[in-house]
């Protein structure tokens, strides 16, 4: 990102958090319970956006 050095630390942290939020969560395949929870959470998030 160009001009990243011009941002205040607070603004840079906000942008990093926003970019991190846009990425899909990493799937945990070795734990079935955690995988089920992650799928349910992602489905709930997708439903809220629509």
CSV table of C-alpha atoms in Angstrom, one decimal:
chain,number,residue,atom,x,y,z
A,1,UNK,CA,0.0,0.0,0.0
A,2,UNK,CA,1.4,3.3,-1.0
A,3,UNK,CA,1.6,6.0,1.7
A,4,UNK,CA,1.5,3.6,4.6
A,5,UNK,CA,4.2,5.6,6.4
A,6,UNK,CA,1.9,8.7,6.4
A,7,UNK,CA,-0.8,7.0,8.6
A,8,UNK,CA,-1.0,7.3,12.3
A,9,UNK,CA,-0.4,4.0,14.2
A,10,UNK,CA,-4.1,3.9,15.1
A,11,UNK,CA,-5.2,4.3,11.5
A,12,UNK,CA,-2.7,1.7,10.3
A,13,UNK,CA,-4.0,-0.8,12.9
A,14,UNK,CA,-7.5,-0.2,11.8
A,15,UNK,CA,-6.6,-0.8,8.1
A,16,UNK,CA,-4.7,-4.0,9.0
A,17,UNK,CA,-7.7,-5.3,11.1
A,18,UNK,CA,-10.0,-4.5,8.2
A,19,UNK,CA,-7.8,-6.4,5.7
A,20,UNK,CA,-7.5,-9.4,8.1
A,21,UNK,CA,-11.3,-9.5,8.5
A,22,UNK,CA,-11.8,-9.7,4.8
A,23,UNK,CA,-9.7,-12.8,4.5
A,24,UNK,CA,-11.6,-16.1,5.0
A,25,UNK,CA,-10.7,-18.0,8.2
A,26,UNK,CA,-8.2,-20.8,8.0
A,27,UNK,CA,-9.9,-24.2,8.3
A,28,UNK,CA,-9.0,-26.6,11.0
A,29,UNK,CA,-9.3,-30.0,9.5
A,30,UNK,CA,-7.9,-32.2,12.3
A,31,UNK,CA,-10.6,-31.3,14.9
A,32,UNK,CA,-14.1,-32.1,13.7
A,33,UNK,CA,-15.8,-30.0,16.5
A,34,UNK,CA,-13.8,-26.9,15.7
A,35,UNK,CA,-14.4,-27.3,12.0
A,36,UNK,CA,-18.1,-27.6,12.6
A,37,UNK,CA,-18.1,-24.4,14.7
A,38,UNK,CA,-16.1,-22.5,12.1
A,39,UNK,CA,-18.4,-23.5,9.3
A,40,UNK,CA,-21.4,-22.5,11.4
A,41,UNK,CA,-19.8,-19.1,12.1
A,42,UNK,CA,-19.0,-18.5,8.5
A,43,UNK,CA,-22.5,-19.4,7.4
A,44,UNK,CA,-23.9,-17.0,10.0
A,45,UNK,CA,-21.6,-14.2,8.9
A,46,UNK,CA,-22.6,-14.8,5.2
A,47,UNK,CA,-26.3,-14.7,6.2
A,48,UNK,CA,-26.0,-11.4,8.0
A,49,UNK,CA,-24.3,-9.7,5.0
A,50,UNK,CA,-27.2,-10.5,2.7
